[in-house]
Amino acid sequence: QVQLVESGGGVAQPGGSLTLSCAASGFTFSEYGMSWVRRAPGKELEWVSGIYADGSYRYYTESVKGRFTISRDNAKNTLTLQMNNLKPEDTALYSCAKSRFRTIVANTTPGPHEYSDWGQGTQVTVSS
């Protein structure tokens, strides 16, 4: 029922930029918080950024603060992650996740208590 489809991934050089998008369907998008999560090679799933249902509050993991910007367009059912000044450490499979609430839980390993659905992800590779 719920579908989350990511796009926009690719290969970028260190210092470069990419914009990820998540197209949502199957639920009332404007009533749920959303997050971006990622899994890098050899590492556990990591929460990256989250935004409240109405877009009023946004949060980021420390390593991406000042470089990434999360946003949403509730009229279009889309979630966006603008990534600037990319680093090799940002290389990962990025997925969008639907919160169970209007809010999101920041700075914790994403799990089923907080998120009900996940997209398949889009690959981001940062290398020189």
mmCIF file of C-alpha atoms in Angstrom:
data_model
loop_
_atom_site.group_PDB
_atom_site.id
_atom_site.type_symbol
_atom_site.label_atom_id
_atom_site.label_comp_id
_atom_site.label_asym_id
_atom_site.label_seq_id
_atom_site.Cartn_x
_atom_site.Cartn_y
_atom_site.Cartn_z
ATOM 1 C CA GLN A 1 0.000 0.000 0.000
ATOM 2 C CA VAL A 2 2.574 2.530 1.128
ATOM 3 C CA GLN A 3 5.150 3.225 -1.550
ATOM 4 C CA LEU A 4 8.323 5.245 -1.223
ATOM 5 C CA VAL A 5 10.471 5.588 -4.312
ATOM 6 C CA GLU A 6 13.830 7.328 -4.170
ATOM 7 C CA SER A 7 15.710 8.885 -7.043
ATOM 8 C CA GLY A 8 18.592 11.236 -7.701
ATOM 9 C CA GLY A 9 21.502 9.135 -6.534
ATOM 10 C CA GLY A 10 24.687 8.799 -8.497
ATOM 11 C CA VAL A 11 28.394 9.425 -8.438
ATOM 12 C CA ALA A 12 29.866 12.695 -7.225
ATOM 13 C CA GLN A 13 33.323 14.011 -6.488
ATOM 14 C CA PRO A 14 34.260 15.150 -2.998
ATOM 15 C CA GLY A 15 32.883 18.647 -2.583
ATOM 16 C CA GLY A 16 30.174 18.022 -5.133
ATOM 17 C CA SER A 17 26.414 18.033 -4.775
ATOM 18 C CA LEU A 18 23.475 15.742 -5.327
ATOM 19 C CA THR A 19 19.751 16.101 -4.748
ATOM 20 C CA LEU A 20 17.737 13.094 -3.669
ATOM 21 C CA SER A 21 13.983 12.848 -4.025
ATOM 22 C CA CYS A 22 11.417 10.520 -2.528
ATOM 23 C CA ALA A 23 8.012 10.110 -4.128
ATOM 24 C CA ALA A 24 5.406 8.935 -1.626
ATOM 25 C CA SER A 25 2.015 7.347 -2.167
ATOM 26 C CA GLY A 26 -0.528 5.163 -0.393
ATOM 27 C CA PHE A 27 -0.953 7.365 2.669
ATOM 28 C CA THR A 28 -1.695 10.935 3.673
ATOM 29 C CA PHE A 29 1.799 12.278 3.245
ATOM 30 C CA SER A 30 1.154 15.595 4.991
ATOM 31 C CA GLU A 31 0.243 13.859 8.274
ATOM 32 C CA TYR A 32 3.543 12.053 8.827
ATOM 33 C CA GLY A 33 7.077 12.946 9.639
ATOM 34 C CA MET A 34 9.706 11.682 7.233
ATOM 35 C CA SER A 35 13.388 10.854 7.486
ATOM 36 C CA TRP A 36 16.330 9.998 5.313
ATOM 37 C CA VAL A 37 18.446 7.075 6.449
ATOM 38 C CA ARG A 38 21.531 5.464 4.959
ATOM 39 C CA ARG A 39 23.601 2.312 5.070
ATOM 40 C CA ALA A 40 27.269 2.566 4.235
ATOM 41 C CA PRO A 41 29.503 -0.416 3.449
ATOM 42 C CA GLY A 42 30.465 -2.213 6.635
ATOM 43 C CA LYS A 43 28.307 -0.014 8.843
ATOM 44 C CA GLU A 44 24.919 -0.247 10.460
ATOM 45 C CA LEU A 45 21.873 1.685 9.364
ATOM 46 C CA GLU A 46 22.209 5.362 10.219
ATOM 47 C CA TRP A 47 19.606 8.059 10.615
ATOM 48 C CA VAL A 48 20.621 11.106 8.581
ATOM 49 C CA SER A 49 17.875 13.710 8.692
ATOM 50 C CA GLY A 50 14.219 14.100 9.567
ATOM 51 C CA ILE A 51 11.388 16.553 9.148
ATOM 52 C CA TYR A 52 8.047 16.974 10.901
ATOM 53 C CA ALA A 53 4.789 16.497 9.012
ATOM 54 C CA ASP A 54 4.238 20.211 8.463
ATOM 55 C CA GLY A 55 7.901 20.937 7.796
ATOM 56 C CA SER A 56 8.203 23.158 10.856
ATOM 57 C CA TYR A 57 11.086 21.252 12.468
ATOM 58 C CA ARG A 58 14.108 19.741 10.791
ATOM 59 C CA TYR A 59 16.937 17.728 12.308
ATOM 60 C CA TYR A 60 20.269 16.365 11.128
ATOM 61 C CA THR A 61 22.913 13.986 12.314
ATOM 62 C CA GLU A 62 26.034 15.875 13.354
ATOM 63 C CA SER A 63 28.158 14.706 10.451
ATOM 64 C CA VAL A 64 25.914 16.331 7.821
ATOM 65 C CA LYS A 65 24.934 19.556 9.573
ATOM 66 C CA GLY A 66 25.637 22.550 7.397
ATOM 67 C CA ARG A 67 25.959 20.384 4.300
ATOM 68 C CA PHE A 68 22.590 18.665 3.848
ATOM 69 C CA THR A 69 19.130 20.207 3.743
ATOM 70 C CA ILE A 70 15.916 18.249 4.119
ATOM 71 C CA SER A 71 12.639 19.597 2.784
ATOM 72 C CA ARG A 72 9.206 18.434 1.739
ATOM 73 C CA ASP A 73 6.412 19.482 -0.568
ATOM 74 C CA ASN A 74 3.180 18.169 0.863
ATOM 75 C CA ALA A 75 1.207 19.275 -2.184
ATOM 76 C CA LYS A 76 3.342 16.997 -4.346
ATOM 77 C CA ASN A 77 3.940 14.179 -1.837
ATOM 78 C CA THR A 78 7.678 14.505 -2.170
ATOM 79 C CA LEU A 79 10.614 14.547 0.215
ATOM 80 C CA THR A 80 13.966 16.004 -0.793
ATOM 81 C CA LEU A 81 17.520 15.857 0.490
ATOM 82 C CA GLN A 82 19.879 18.454 -0.923
ATOM 83 C CA MET A 83 23.443 17.297 -0.322
ATOM 84 C CA ASN A 84 26.313 19.738 -0.704
ATOM 85 C CA ASN A 85 30.032 19.478 -0.051
ATOM 86 C CA LEU A 86 29.868 15.722 -0.285
ATOM 87 C CA LYS A 87 32.504 13.594 1.383
ATOM 88 C CA PRO A 88 33.613 10.014 0.717
ATOM 89 C CA GLU A 89 32.070 9.092 4.077
ATOM 90 C CA ASP A 90 28.662 9.974 2.620
ATOM 91 C CA THR A 91 28.837 6.993 0.288
ATOM 92 C CA ALA A 92 25.838 4.827 1.108
ATOM 93 C CA LEU A 93 22.461 3.583 0.005
ATOM 94 C CA TYR A 94 19.990 6.326 0.943
ATOM 95 C CA SER A 95 16.377 5.514 1.731
ATOM 96 C CA CYS A 96 13.416 7.579 2.814
ATOM 97 C CA ALA A 97 11.376 6.364 5.761
ATOM 98 C CA LYS A 98 7.863 7.134 6.929
ATOM 99 C CA SER A 99 7.480 7.975 10.600
ATOM 100 C CA ARG A 100 4.625 6.517 12.616
ATOM 101 C CA PHE A 101 3.900 10.022 13.913
ATOM 102 C CA ARG A 102 3.766 13.637 12.857
ATOM 103 C CA THR A 103 7.201 13.936 14.406
ATOM 104 C CA ILE A 104 10.451 12.048 13.967
ATOM 105 C CA VAL A 105 13.005 10.695 16.426
ATOM 106 C CA ALA A 106 16.426 12.169 15.828
ATOM 107 C CA ASN A 107 19.877 10.747 16.504
ATOM 108 C CA THR A 108 18.934 7.144 16.998
ATOM 109 C CA THR A 109 19.272 4.012 14.923
ATOM 110 C CA PRO A 110 16.130 3.805 12.782
ATOM 111 C CA GLY A 111 13.793 1.014 13.749
ATOM 112 C CA PRO A 112 10.206 -0.218 13.513
ATOM 113 C CA HIS A 113 9.136 1.658 16.651
ATOM 114 C CA GLU A 114 9.703 4.938 14.859
ATOM 115 C CA TYR A 115 9.196 4.111 11.196
ATOM 116 C CA SER A 116 6.619 1.981 9.482
ATOM 117 C CA ASP A 117 7.835 1.944 5.872
ATOM 118 C CA TRP A 118 11.014 2.290 3.888
ATOM 119 C CA GLY A 119 11.946 2.791 0.292
ATOM 120 C CA GLN A 120 14.354 0.569 -1.596
ATOM 121 C CA GLY A 121 16.913 3.325 -1.730
ATOM 122 C CA THR A 122 19.128 5.164 -4.168
ATOM 123 C CA GLN A 123 22.887 4.752 -4.235
ATOM 124 C CA VAL A 124 25.189 7.681 -3.569
ATOM 125 C CA THR A 125 28.871 7.242 -4.284
ATOM 126 C CA VAL A 126 31.413 9.941 -3.502
ATOM 127 C CA SER A 127 34.921 9.381 -4.776
ATOM 128 C CA SER A 128 37.732 11.147 -6.533
#
